[in-house]
């Protein structure tokens, strides 16, 4: 399949049903990061097995490990586990030291799970202050197979069955990453702004499935190049994704 395959695979492997991350930045460059992770039914079953063997991955130790991976001066402020996931808030001394990565649902080490969102930040304190969010360019897939080695084409009926199955399991899956500033935004080049909040990524899978259902030709076997995949996603109504580059936010 094309872009939807990679996205669904990432959700399945991470075990996440919803990822909602909000970074709140203050005029002095300190910040808080709030992660809310909700699991799918399959991930919950895996979690129960993990609890039997190793204890729950939703504990203070796992959150402390994530805080360390996020960067220097990041620490856990609060942690609330739930039956279907968790909410955690991190204090960030200096947003310039933060290296954001999508949270993993089942306690994998940072960087060892499927590809997600990776962001770094710059900041100039002043009146107004300026926040910079560095959105990396997607890297090419070094493991991409040659067209001659690709799997045989799947017939239309099989494609329809695959799409129906994915929709039934993952239609409610969503990933959202946003930045909010304490104060008023005076100037920004961000694409998606609502008051003092800038949405960097908002990917509702139901919107992707709707497009796939209406355009079966998009379900080709050969995966697109990363930049082409990003363009395809950004063209979908309901999907909000910043392109590679630097998002600047001036606020006071």
JSON list of C-alpha atoms in Angstrom, two decimals:
[
{"chain": "A", "resi": 1, "resn": "UNK", "atom": "CA", "xyz": [0.00, 0.00, 0.00]},
{"chain": "A", "resi": 2, "resn": "UNK", "atom": "CA", "xyz": [0.98, 3.65, -0.12]},
{"chain": "A", "resi": 3, "resn": "UNK", "atom": "CA", "xyz": [1.11, 6.28, 2.63]},
{"chain": "A", "resi": 4, "resn": "UNK", "atom": "CA", "xyz": [-1.72, 4.83, 4.72]},
{"chain": "A", "resi": 5, "resn": "UNK", "atom": "CA", "xyz": [0.20, 1.58, 5.18]},
{"chain": "A", "resi": 6, "resn": "UNK", "atom": "CA", "xyz": [3.13, 3.31, 6.85]},
{"chain": "A", "resi": 7, "resn": "UNK", "atom": "CA", "xyz": [0.87, 5.38, 9.07]},
{"chain": "A", "resi": 8, "resn": "UNK", "atom": "CA", "xyz": [-1.31, 2.51, 10.22]},
{"chain": "A", "resi": 9, "resn": "UNK", "atom": "CA", "xyz": [1.77, 0.38, 10.79]},
{"chain": "A", "resi": 10, "resn": "UNK", "atom": "CA", "xyz": [3.23, 3.07, 13.03]},
{"chain": "A", "resi": 11, "resn": "UNK", "atom": "CA", "xyz": [0.04, 3.23, 15.11]},
{"chain": "A", "resi": 12, "resn": "UNK", "atom": "CA", "xyz": [-0.17, -0.56, 15.39]},
{"chain": "A", "resi": 13, "resn": "UNK", "atom": "CA", "xyz": [3.45, -1.00, 16.42]},
{"chain": "A", "resi": 14, "resn": "UNK", "atom": "CA", "xyz": [3.39, 1.81, 18.94]},
{"chain": "A", "resi": 15, "resn": "UNK", "atom": "CA", "xyz": [0.13, 0.52, 20.38]},
{"chain": "A", "resi": 16, "resn": "UNK", "atom": "CA", "xyz": [-1.37, 3.99, 20.39]},
{"chain": "A", "resi": 17, "resn": "UNK", "atom": "CA", "xyz": [-4.94, 4.87, 19.60]},
{"chain": "A", "resi": 18, "resn": "UNK", "atom": "CA", "xyz": [-4.65, 8.55, 20.47]},
{"chain": "A", "resi": 19, "resn": "UNK", "atom": "CA", "xyz": [-1.55, 10.65, 21.01]},
{"chain": "A", "resi": 20, "resn": "UNK", "atom": "CA", "xyz": [-2.16, 14.23, 22.15]},
{"chain": "A", "resi": 21, "resn": "UNK", "atom": "CA", "xyz": [0.90, 16.32, 23.00]},
{"chain": "A", "resi": 22, "resn": "UNK", "atom": "CA", "xyz": [0.73, 19.99, 24.01]},
{"chain": "A", "resi": 23, "resn": "UNK", "atom": "CA", "xyz": [3.83, 22.08, 24.69]},
{"chain": "A", "resi": 24, "resn": "UNK", "atom": "CA", "xyz": [3.14, 25.33, 26.57]},
{"chain": "A", "resi": 25, "resn": "UNK", "atom": "CA", "xyz": [5.98, 27.87, 26.32]},
{"chain": "A", "resi": 26, "resn": "UNK", "atom": "CA", "xyz": [6.43, 30.86, 28.64]},
{"chain": "A", "resi": 27, "resn": "UNK", "atom": "CA", "xyz": [8.04, 34.21, 27.73]},
{"chain": "A", "resi": 28, "resn": "UNK", "atom": "CA", "xyz": [11.21, 33.27, 29.66]},
{"chain": "A", "resi": 29, "resn": "UNK", "atom": "CA", "xyz": [11.74, 30.08, 27.60]},
{"chain": "A", "resi": 30, "resn": "UNK", "atom": "CA", "xyz": [10.60, 27.59, 30.22]},
{"chain": "A", "resi": 31, "resn": "UNK", "atom": "CA", "xyz": [7.76, 25.26, 29.28]},
{"chain": "A", "resi": 32, "resn": "UNK", "atom": "CA", "xyz": [5.51, 22.36, 30.20]},
{"chain": "A", "resi": 33, "resn": "UNK", "atom": "CA", "xyz": [4.82, 19.35, 28.00]},
{"chain": "A", "resi": 34, "resn": "UNK", "atom": "CA", "xyz": [1.59, 17.40, 28.44]},
{"chain": "A", "resi": 35, "resn": "UNK", "atom": "CA", "xyz": [1.30, 13.96, 26.84]},
{"chain": "A", "resi": 36, "resn": "UNK", "atom": "CA", "xyz": [-2.00, 12.08, 26.80]},
{"chain": "A", "resi": 37, "resn": "UNK", "atom": "CA", "xyz": [-1.79, 8.56, 25.38]},
{"chain": "A", "resi": 38, "resn": "UNK", "atom": "CA", "xyz": [-4.75, 6.25, 24.87]},
{"chain": "A", "resi": 39, "resn": "UNK", "atom": "CA", "xyz": [-4.36, 2.63, 23.79]},
{"chain": "A", "resi": 40, "resn": "UNK", "atom": "CA", "xyz": [-6.21, 0.45, 21.35]},
{"chain": "A", "resi": 41, "resn": "UNK", "atom": "CA", "xyz": [-7.72, -2.90, 22.32]},
{"chain": "A", "resi": 42, "resn": "UNK", "atom": "CA", "xyz": [-4.75, -4.81, 20.89]},
{"chain": "A", "resi": 43, "resn": "UNK", "atom": "CA", "xyz": [-2.31, -2.67, 22.84]},
{"chain": "A", "resi": 44, "resn": "UNK", "atom": "CA", "xyz": [-4.31, -3.18, 26.03]},
{"chain": "A", "resi": 45, "resn": "UNK", "atom": "CA", "xyz": [-4.00, -6.95, 25.62]},
{"chain": "A", "resi": 46, "resn": "UNK", "atom": "CA", "xyz": [-0.26, -6.57, 25.12]},
{"chain": "A", "resi": 47, "resn": "UNK", "atom": "CA", "xyz": [-0.13, -4.36, 28.20]},
{"chain": "A", "resi": 48, "resn": "UNK", "atom": "CA", "xyz": [-1.80, -7.01, 30.35]},
{"chain": "A", "resi": 49, "resn": "UNK", "atom": "CA", "xyz": [0.80, -9.54, 29.22]},
{"chain": "A", "resi": 50, "resn": "UNK", "atom": "CA", "xyz": [3.58, -7.07, 30.01]},
{"chain": "A", "resi": 51, "resn": "UNK", "atom": "CA", "xyz": [2.16, -6.42, 33.46]},
{"chain": "A", "resi": 52, "resn": "UNK", "atom": "CA", "xyz": [2.17, -10.15, 34.21]},
{"chain": "A", "resi": 53, "resn": "UNK", "atom": "CA", "xyz": [5.80, -10.55, 33.14]},
{"chain": "A", "resi": 54, "resn": "UNK", "atom": "CA", "xyz": [7.53, -7.28, 33.97]},
{"chain": "A", "resi": 55, "resn": "UNK", "atom": "CA", "xyz": [5.11, -4.98, 35.75]},
{"chain": "A", "resi": 56, "resn": "UNK", "atom": "CA", "xyz": [3.23, -2.09, 34.18]},
{"chain": "A", "resi": 57, "resn": "UNK", "atom": "CA", "xyz": [5.13, 0.18, 31.77]},
{"chain": "A", "resi": 58, "resn": "UNK", "atom": "CA", "xyz": [2.88, 2.99, 32.99]},
{"chain": "A", "resi": 59, "resn": "UNK", "atom": "CA", "xyz": [4.80, 3.94, 36.08]},
{"chain": "A", "resi": 60, "resn": "UNK", "atom": "CA", "xyz": [6.98, 6.74, 37.37]},
{"chain": "A", "resi": 61, "resn": "UNK", "atom": "CA", "xyz": [10.15, 4.97, 36.28]},
{"chain": "A", "resi": 62, "resn": "UNK", "atom": "CA", "xyz": [8.99, 4.84, 32.65]},
{"chain": "A", "resi": 63, "resn": "UNK", "atom": "CA", "xyz": [8.05, 8.52, 32.75]},
{"chain": "A", "resi": 64, "resn": "UNK", "atom": "CA", "xyz": [11.39, 9.43, 34.32]},
{"chain": "A", "resi": 65, "resn": "UNK", "atom": "CA", "xyz": [13.13, 7.59, 31.49]},
{"chain": "A", "resi": 66, "resn": "UNK", "atom": "CA", "xyz": [11.12, 9.57, 28.95]},
{"chain": "A", "resi": 67, "resn": "UNK", "atom": "CA", "xyz": [11.97, 12.81, 30.74]},
{"chain": "A", "resi": 68, "resn": "UNK", "atom": "CA", "xyz": [15.66, 11.97, 30.47]},
{"chain": "A", "resi": 69, "resn": "UNK", "atom": "CA", "xyz": [15.30, 11.17, 26.77]},
{"chain": "A", "resi": 70, "resn": "UNK", "atom": "CA", "xyz": [13.49, 14.46, 26.13]},
{"chain": "A", "resi": 71, "resn": "UNK", "atom": "CA", "xyz": [16.52, 16.48, 27.15]},
{"chain": "A", "resi": 72, "resn": "UNK", "atom": "CA", "xyz": [18.43, 18.21, 29.92]},
{"chain": "A", "resi": 73, "resn": "UNK", "atom": "CA", "xyz": [16.30, 20.03, 32.46]},
{"chain": "A", "resi": 74, "resn": "UNK", "atom": "CA", "xyz": [13.15, 17.99, 31.79]},
{"chain": "A", "resi": 75, "resn": "UNK", "atom": "CA", "xyz": [11.44, 16.32, 34.76]},
{"chain": "A", "resi": 76, "resn": "UNK", "atom": "CA", "xyz": [8.11, 14.73, 35.61]},
{"chain": "A", "resi": 77, "resn": "UNK", "atom": "CA", "xyz": [5.67, 17.16, 37.22]},
{"chain": "A", "resi": 78, "resn": "UNK", "atom": "CA", "xyz": [2.66, 14.83, 37.41]},
{"chain": "A", "resi": 79, "resn": "UNK", "atom": "CA", "xyz": [1.65, 11.39, 36.20]},
{"chain": "A", "resi": 80, "resn": "UNK", "atom": "CA", "xyz": [-1.85, 9.90, 36.05]},
{"chain": "A", "resi": 81, "resn": "UNK", "atom": "CA", "xyz": [-2.13, 6.30, 34.80]},
{"chain": "A", "resi": 82, "resn": "UNK", "atom": "CA", "xyz": [-5.46, 5.04, 33.49]},
{"chain": "A", "resi": 83, "resn": "UNK", "atom": "CA", "xyz": [-6.76, 1.65, 32.48]},
{"chain": "A", "resi": 84, "resn": "UNK", "atom": "CA", "xyz": [-6.45, 2.60, 28.82]},
{"chain": "A", "resi": 85, "resn": "UNK", "atom": "CA", "xyz": [-3.37, 4.82, 28.90]},
{"chain": "A", "resi": 86, "resn": "UNK", "atom": "CA", "xyz": [-1.91, 7.72, 30.84]},
{"chain": "A", "resi": 87, "resn": "UNK", "atom": "CA", "xyz": [-1.49, 11.48, 31.12]},
{"chain": "A", "resi": 88, "resn": "UNK", "atom": "CA", "xyz": [1.87, 12.92, 32.09]},
{"chain": "A", "resi": 89, "resn": "UNK", "atom": "CA", "xyz": [3.10, 16.50, 32.48]},
{"chain": "A", "resi": 90, "resn": "UNK", "atom": "CA", "xyz": [6.77, 17.40, 32.22]},
{"chain": "A", "resi": 91, "resn": "UNK", "atom": "CA", "xyz": [8.41, 20.61, 33.42]},
{"chain": "A", "resi": 92, "resn": "UNK", "atom": "CA", "xyz": [10.98, 21.96, 30.95]},
{"chain": "A", "resi": 93, "resn": "UNK", "atom": "CA", "xyz": [13.58, 24.43, 32.27]},
{"chain": "A", "resi": 94, "resn": "UNK", "atom": "CA", "xyz": [14.72, 25.58, 28.82]},
{"chain": "A", "resi": 95, "resn": "UNK", "atom": "CA", "xyz": [12.75, 24.76, 25.68]},
{"chain": "A", "resi": 96, "resn": "UNK", "atom": "CA", "xyz": [15.99, 24.99, 23.67]},
{"chain": "A", "resi": 97, "resn": "UNK", "atom": "CA", "xyz": [17.15, 21.79, 25.38]},
{"chain": "A", "resi": 98, "resn": "UNK", "atom": "CA", "xyz": [13.96, 19.89, 24.53]},
{"chain": "A", "resi": 99, "resn": "UNK", "atom": "CA", "xyz": [14.11, 17.19, 21.87]},
{"chain": "A", "resi": 100, "resn": "UNK", "atom": "CA", "xyz": [10.51, 16.16, 21.39]},
{"chain": "A", "resi": 101, "resn": "UNK", "atom": "CA", "xyz": [9.70, 12.65, 20.17]},
{"chain": "A", "resi": 102, "resn": "UNK", "atom": "CA", "xyz": [6.31, 11.00, 19.92]},
{"chain": "A", "resi": 103, "resn": "UNK", "atom": "CA", "xyz": [5.57, 9.11, 23.16]},
{"chain": "A", "resi": 104, "resn": "UNK", "atom": "CA", "xyz": [5.59, 5.33, 23.00]},
{"chain": "A", "resi": 105, "resn": "UNK", "atom": "CA", "xyz": [2.57, 3.58, 24.45]},
{"chain": "A", "resi": 106, "resn": "UNK", "atom": "CA", "xyz": [4.17, 0.42, 25.78]},
{"chain": "A", "resi": 107, "resn": "UNK", "atom": "CA", "xyz": [7.33, 1.77, 27.31]},
{"chain": "A", "resi": 108, "resn": "UNK", "atom": "CA", "xyz": [9.80, 1.18, 24.48]},
{"chain": "A", "resi": 109, "resn": "UNK", "atom": "CA", "xyz": [13.06, 3.08, 24.64]},
{"chain": "A", "resi": 110, "resn": "UNK", "atom": "CA", "xyz": [12.98, 6.40, 22.83]},
{"chain": "A", "resi": 111, "resn": "UNK", "atom": "CA", "xyz": [14.14, 6.06, 19.26]},
{"chain": "A", "resi": 112, "resn": "UNK", "atom": "CA", "xyz": [13.51, 2.32, 19.07]},
{"chain": "A", "resi": 113, "resn": "UNK", "atom": "CA", "xyz": [9.85, 2.42, 18.11]},
{"chain": "A", "resi": 114, "resn": "UNK", "atom": "CA", "xyz": [8.31, 3.21, 14.73]},
{"chain": "A", "resi": 115, "resn": "UNK", "atom": "CA", "xyz": [8.90, 6.55, 13.06]},
{"chain": "A", "resi": 116, "resn": "UNK", "atom": "CA", "xyz": [6.91, 9.36, 14.61]},
{"chain": "A", "resi": 117, "resn": "UNK", "atom": "CA", "xyz": [7.28, 13.11, 15.11]},
{"chain": "A", "resi": 118, "resn": "UNK", "atom": "CA", "xyz": [10.66, 14.55, 16.10]},
{"chain": "A", "resi": 119, "resn": "UNK", "atom": "CA", "xyz": [11.04, 18.25, 16.86]},
{"chain": "A", "resi": 120, "resn": "UNK", "atom": "CA", "xyz": [13.69, 20.59, 18.26]},
{"chain": "A", "resi": 121, "resn": "UNK", "atom": "CA", "xyz": [13.35, 24.19, 19.39]},
{"chain": "A", "resi": 122, "resn": "UNK", "atom": "CA", "xyz": [15.06, 27.55, 19.46]},
{"chain": "A", "resi": 123, "resn": "UNK", "atom": "CA", "xyz": [14.15, 30.51, 21.64]},
{"chain": "A", "resi": 124, "resn": "UNK", "atom": "CA", "xyz": [15.05, 34.19, 22.02]},
{"chain": "A", "resi": 125, "resn": "UNK", "atom": "CA", "xyz": [13.79, 35.86, 25.19]},
{"chain": "A", "resi": 126, "resn": "UNK", "atom": "CA", "xyz": [12.70, 39.46, 24.78]},
{"chain": "A", "resi": 127, "resn": "UNK", "atom": "CA", "xyz": [9.76, 41.76, 24.31]},
{"chain": "A", "resi": 128, "resn": "UNK", "atom": "CA", "xyz": [8.40, 40.07, 22.32]},
{"chain": "A", "resi": 129, "resn": "UNK", "atom": "CA", "xyz": [9.98, 36.63, 22.75]},
{"chain": "A", "resi": 130, "resn": "UNK", "atom": "CA", "xyz": [10.51, 34.40, 19.72]},
{"chain": "A", "resi": 131, "resn": "UNK", "atom": "CA", "xyz": [9.96, 30.64, 19.65]},
{"chain": "A", "resi": 132, "resn": "UNK", "atom": "CA", "xyz": [11.31, 28.57, 16.78]},
{"chain": "A", "resi": 133, "resn": "UNK", "atom": "CA", "xyz": [10.12, 25.04, 16.07]},
{"chain": "A", "resi": 134, "resn": "UNK", "atom": "CA", "xyz": [12.41, 23.04, 13.79]},
{"chain": "A", "resi": 135, "resn": "UNK", "atom": "CA", "xyz": [10.44, 20.52, 11.73]},
{"chain": "A", "resi": 136, "resn": "UNK", "atom": "CA", "xyz": [12.91, 18.11, 10.09]},
{"chain": "A", "resi": 137, "resn": "UNK", "atom": "CA", "xyz": [12.83, 17.07, 6.47]},
{"chain": "A", "resi": 138, "resn": "UNK", "atom": "CA", "xyz": [11.65, 13.45, 6.12]},
{"chain": "A", "resi": 139, "resn": "UNK", "atom": "CA", "xyz": [14.52, 11.09, 5.49]},
{"chain": "A", "resi": 140, "resn": "UNK", "atom": "CA", "xyz": [14.50, 8.65, 2.56]},
{"chain": "A", "resi": 141, "resn": "UNK", "atom": "CA", "xyz": [13.86, 5.00, 3.35]},
{"chain": "A", "resi": 142, "resn": "UNK", "atom": "CA", "xyz": [17.17, 3.20, 2.87]},
{"chain": "A", "resi": 143, "resn": "UNK", "atom": "CA", "xyz": [15.38, -0.15, 3.09]},
{"chain": "A", "resi": 144, "resn": "UNK", "atom": "CA", "xyz": [12.97, 0.59, 0.24]},
{"chain": "A", "resi": 145, "resn": "UNK", "atom": "CA", "xyz": [12.80, -2.32, -2.17]},
{"chain": "A", "resi": 146, "resn": "UNK", "atom": "CA", "xyz": [13.24, -1.97, -5.89]},
{"chain": "A", "resi": 147, "resn": "UNK", "atom": "CA", "xyz": [10.07, -1.98, -7.96]},
{"chain": "A", "resi": 148, "resn": "UNK", "atom": "CA", "xyz": [11.04, -5.32, -9.49]},
{"chain": "A", "resi": 149, "resn": "UNK", "atom": "CA", "xyz": [11.24, -6.85, -6.00]},
{"chain": "A", "resi": 150, "resn": "UNK", "atom": "CA", "xyz": [7.95, -5.38, -4.81]},
{"chain": "A", "resi": 151, "resn": "UNK", "atom": "CA", "xyz": [5.06, -7.59, -3.81]},
{"chain": "A", "resi": 152, "resn": "UNK", "atom": "CA", "xyz": [2.55, -8.44, -6.54]},
{"chain": "A", "resi": 153, "resn": "UNK", "atom": "CA", "xyz": [-0.38, -6.12, -7.04]},
{"chain": "A", "resi": 154, "resn": "UNK", "atom": "CA", "xyz": [-3.37, -6.74, -4.79]},
{"chain": "A", "resi": 155, "resn": "UNK", "atom": "CA", "xyz": [-6.69, -7.08, -6.57]},
{"chain": "A", "resi": 156, "resn": "UNK", "atom": "CA", "xyz": [-9.35, -4.38, -6.00]},
{"chain": "A", "resi": 157, "resn": "UNK", "atom": "CA", "xyz": [-11.59, -6.63, -3.90]},
{"chain": "A", "resi": 158, "resn": "UNK", "atom": "CA", "xyz": [-8.69, -7.50, -1.61]},
{"chain": "A", "resi": 159, "resn": "UNK", "atom": "CA", "xyz": [-7.79, -3.81, -1.34]},
{"chain": "A", "resi": 160, "resn": "UNK", "atom": "CA", "xyz": [-11.38, -3.01, -0.34]},
{"chain": "A", "resi": 161, "resn": "UNK", "atom": "CA", "xyz": [-11.31, -5.72, 2.33]},
{"chain": "A", "resi": 162, "resn": "UNK", "atom": "CA", "xyz": [-8.01, -4.44, 3.69]},
{"chain": "A", "resi": 163, "resn": "UNK", "atom": "CA", "xyz": [-9.32, -0.88, 3.87]},
{"chain": "A", "resi": 164, "resn": "UNK", "atom": "CA", "xyz": [-12.53, -1.99, 5.60]},
{"chain": "A", "resi": 165, "resn": "UNK", "atom": "CA", "xyz": [-10.51, -3.93, 8.16]},
{"chain": "A", "resi": 166, "resn": "UNK", "atom": "CA", "xyz": [-8.21, -0.97, 8.86]},
{"chain": "A", "resi": 167, "resn": "UNK", "atom": "CA", "xyz": [-11.17, 1.38, 9.17]},
{"chain": "A", "resi": 168, "resn": "UNK", "atom": "CA", "xyz": [-12.89, -0.93, 11.67]},
{"chain": "A", "resi": 169, "resn": "UNK", "atom": "CA", "xyz": [-9.79, -1.09, 13.87]},
{"chain": "A", "resi": 170, "resn": "UNK", "atom": "CA", "xyz": [-8.20, 2.33, 13.49]},
{"chain": "A", "resi": 171, "resn": "UNK", "atom": "CA", "xyz": [-10.81, 4.85, 12.28]},
{"chain": "A", "resi": 172, "resn": "UNK", "atom": "CA", "xyz": [-10.71, 6.61, 15.68]},
{"chain": "A", "resi": 173, "resn": "UNK", "atom": "CA", "xyz": [-6.91, 6.78, 15.83]},
{"chain": "A", "resi": 174, "resn": "UNK", "atom": "CA", "xyz": [-5.50, 10.29, 15.98]},
{"chain": "A", "resi": 175, "resn": "UNK", "atom": "CA", "xyz": [-2.17, 12.01, 16.56]},
{"chain": "A", "resi": 176, "resn": "UNK", "atom": "CA", "xyz": [-2.03, 15.67, 17.59]},
{"chain": "A", "resi": 177, "resn": "UNK", "atom": "CA", "xyz": [1.03, 17.78, 18.44]},
{"chain": "A", "resi": 178, "resn": "UNK", "atom": "CA", "xyz": [0.56, 21.46, 19.27]},
{"chain": "A", "resi": 179, "resn": "UNK", "atom": "CA", "xyz": [2.44, 24.38, 20.81]},
{"chain": "A", "resi": 180, "resn": "UNK", "atom": "CA", "xyz": [0.79, 27.03, 22.97]},
{"chain": "A", "resi": 181, "resn": "UNK", "atom": "CA", "xyz": [2.40, 30.22, 24.21]},
{"chain": "A", "resi": 182, "resn": "UNK", "atom": "CA", "xyz": [1.62, 32.07, 27.43]},
{"chain": "A", "resi": 183, "resn": "UNK", "atom": "CA", "xyz": [0.63, 35.42, 26.04]},
{"chain": "A", "resi": 184, "resn": "UNK", "atom": "CA", "xyz": [-0.58, 36.73, 22.70]},
{"chain": "A", "resi": 185, "resn": "UNK", "atom": "CA", "xyz": [0.94, 35.80, 19.35]},
{"chain": "A", "resi": 186, "resn": "UNK", "atom": "CA", "xyz": [2.07, 38.94, 17.54]},
{"chain": "A", "resi": 187, "resn": "UNK", "atom": "CA", "xyz": [3.52, 37.35, 14.42]},
{"chain": "A", "resi": 188, "resn": "UNK", "atom": "CA", "xyz": [3.97, 33.81, 13.09]},
{"chain": "A", "resi": 189, "resn": "UNK", "atom": "CA", "xyz": [4.51, 31.92, 9.85]},
{"chain": "A", "resi": 190, "resn": "UNK", "atom": "CA", "xyz": [2.64, 28.89, 11.20]},
{"chain": "A", "resi": 191, "resn": "UNK", "atom": "CA", "xyz": [-0.03, 27.41, 8.95]},
{"chain": "A", "resi": 192, "resn": "UNK", "atom": "CA", "xyz": [-2.55, 26.50, 11.66]},
{"chain": "A", "resi": 193, "resn": "UNK", "atom": "CA", "xyz": [-3.14, 29.10, 14.39]},
{"chain": "A", "resi": 194, "resn": "UNK", "atom": "CA", "xyz": [-6.01, 29.36, 16.87]},
{"chain": "A", "resi": 195, "resn": "UNK", "atom": "CA", "xyz": [-5.54, 32.11, 19.43]},
{"chain": "A", "resi": 196, "resn": "UNK", "atom": "CA", "xyz": [-2.29, 31.38, 21.27]},
{"chain": "A", "resi": 197, "resn": "UNK", "atom": "CA", "xyz": [-2.08, 27.81, 19.97]},
{"chain": "A", "resi": 198, "resn": "UNK", "atom": "CA", "xyz": [-0.20, 26.56, 16.91]},
{"chain": "A", "resi": 199, "resn": "UNK", "atom": "CA", "xyz": [-1.03, 23.07, 15.66]},
{"chain": "A", "resi": 200, "resn": "UNK", "atom": "CA", "xyz": [1.99, 21.34, 14.17]},
{"chain": "A", "resi": 201, "resn": "UNK", "atom": "CA", "xyz": [0.43, 17.95, 13.44]},
{"chain": "A", "resi": 202, "resn": "UNK", "atom": "CA", "xyz": [-3.17, 16.79, 13.56]},
{"chain": "A", "resi": 203, "resn": "UNK", "atom": "CA", "xyz": [-3.72, 13.47, 11.84]},
{"chain": "A", "resi": 204, "resn": "UNK", "atom": "CA", "xyz": [-7.22, 11.96, 12.17]},
{"chain": "A", "resi": 205, "resn": "UNK", "atom": "CA", "xyz": [-7.05, 8.55, 10.54]},
{"chain": "A", "resi": 206, "resn": "UNK", "atom": "CA", "xyz": [-10.72, 8.63, 9.58]},
{"chain": "A", "resi": 207, "resn": "UNK", "atom": "CA", "xyz": [-9.92, 11.43, 7.10]},
{"chain": "A", "resi": 208, "resn": "UNK", "atom": "CA", "xyz": [-7.19, 9.30, 5.53]},
{"chain": "A", "resi": 209, "resn": "UNK", "atom": "CA", "xyz": [-9.51, 6.31, 5.23]},
{"chain": "A", "resi": 210, "resn": "UNK", "atom": "CA", "xyz": [-12.21, 8.45, 3.62]},
{"chain": "A", "resi": 211, "resn": "UNK", "atom": "CA", "xyz": [-9.77, 9.53, 0.91]},
{"chain": "A", "resi": 212, "resn": "UNK", "atom": "CA", "xyz": [-8.56, 5.98, 0.39]},
{"chain": "A", "resi": 213, "resn": "UNK", "atom": "CA", "xyz": [-12.12, 4.75, 0.02]},
{"chain": "A", "resi": 214, "resn": "UNK", "atom": "CA", "xyz": [-12.97, 7.47, -2.50]},
{"chain": "A", "resi": 215, "resn": "UNK", "atom": "CA", "xyz": [-9.70, 7.00, -4.43]},
{"chain": "A", "resi": 216, "resn": "UNK", "atom": "CA", "xyz": [-8.80, 3.28, -4.57]},
{"chain": "A", "resi": 217, "resn": "UNK", "atom": "CA", "xyz": [-5.93, 4.04, -6.95]},
{"chain": "A", "resi": 218, "resn": "UNK", "atom": "CA", "xyz": [-4.02, 5.50, -3.99]},
{"chain": "A", "resi": 219, "resn": "UNK", "atom": "CA", "xyz": [-3.74, 2.01, -2.53]},
{"chain": "A", "resi": 220, "resn": "UNK", "atom": "CA", "xyz": [-0.84, 1.07, -4.75]},
{"chain": "A", "resi": 221, "resn": "UNK", "atom": "CA", "xyz": [1.74, -1.39, -3.45]},
{"chain": "A", "resi": 222, "resn": "UNK", "atom": "CA", "xyz": [4.76, 0.81, -4.00]},
{"chain": "A", "resi": 223, "resn": "UNK", "atom": "CA", "xyz": [5.27, 3.24, -1.09]},
{"chain": "A", "resi": 224, "resn": "UNK", "atom": "CA", "xyz": [5.90, 6.88, -2.04]},
{"chain": "A", "resi": 225, "resn": "UNK", "atom": "CA", "xyz": [9.01, 8.85, -1.22]},
{"chain": "A", "resi": 226, "resn": "UNK", "atom": "CA", "xyz": [8.77, 10.56, 2.21]},
{"chain": "A", "resi": 227, "resn": "UNK", "atom": "CA", "xyz": [8.30, 14.05, 0.78]},
{"chain": "A", "resi": 228, "resn": "UNK", "atom": "CA", "xyz": [5.60, 12.83, -1.62]},
{"chain": "A", "resi": 229, "resn": "UNK", "atom": "CA", "xyz": [3.86, 11.07, 1.27]},
{"chain": "A", "resi": 230, "resn": "UNK", "atom": "CA", "xyz": [3.88, 14.31, 3.26]},
{"chain": "A", "resi": 231, "resn": "UNK", "atom": "CA", "xyz": [2.36, 16.21, 0.33]},
{"chain": "A", "resi": 232, "resn": "UNK", "atom": "CA", "xyz": [-0.35, 13.57, -0.05]},
{"chain": "A", "resi": 233, "resn": "UNK", "atom": "CA", "xyz": [-1.24, 13.80, 3.63]},
{"chain": "A", "resi": 234, "resn": "UNK", "atom": "CA", "xyz": [-1.34, 17.60, 3.71]},
{"chain": "A", "resi": 235, "resn": "UNK", "atom": "CA", "xyz": [-3.75, 17.60, 0.77]},
{"chain": "A", "resi": 236, "resn": "UNK", "atom": "CA", "xyz": [-6.36, 15.63, 2.76]},
{"chain": "A", "resi": 237, "resn": "UNK", "atom": "CA", "xyz": [-9.18, 17.70, 4.23]},
{"chain": "A", "resi": 238, "resn": "UNK", "atom": "CA", "xyz": [-9.05, 17.50, 8.01]},
{"chain": "A", "resi": 239, "resn": "UNK", "atom": "CA", "xyz": [-5.31, 16.76, 8.16]},
{"chain": "A", "resi": 240, "resn": "UNK", "atom": "CA", "xyz": [-3.04, 19.53, 9.44]},
{"chain": "A", "resi": 241, "resn": "UNK", "atom": "CA", "xyz": [0.70, 19.05, 9.11]},
{"chain": "A", "resi": 242, "resn": "UNK", "atom": "CA", "xyz": [3.47, 21.62, 9.01]},
{"chain": "A", "resi": 243, "resn": "UNK", "atom": "CA", "xyz": [5.99, 21.06, 6.25]},
{"chain": "A", "resi": 244, "resn": "UNK", "atom": "CA", "xyz": [9.75, 20.81, 6.88]},
{"chain": "A", "resi": 245, "resn": "UNK", "atom": "CA", "xyz": [11.39, 24.04, 7.97]},
{"chain": "A", "resi": 246, "resn": "UNK", "atom": "CA", "xyz": [11.26, 26.48, 10.88]},
{"chain": "A", "resi": 247, "resn": "UNK", "atom": "CA", "xyz": [8.00, 27.65, 12.41]},
{"chain": "A", "resi": 248, "resn": "UNK", "atom": "CA", "xyz": [8.47, 31.04, 14.10]},
{"chain": "A", "resi": 249, "resn": "UNK", "atom": "CA", "xyz": [6.19, 32.45, 16.77]},
{"chain": "A", "resi": 250, "resn": "UNK", "atom": "CA", "xyz": [6.67, 35.94, 18.23]},
{"chain": "A", "resi": 251, "resn": "UNK", "atom": "CA", "xyz": [4.65, 36.54, 21.38]},
{"chain": "A", "resi": 252, "resn": "UNK", "atom": "CA", "xyz": [4.44, 38.63, 24.53]}
]
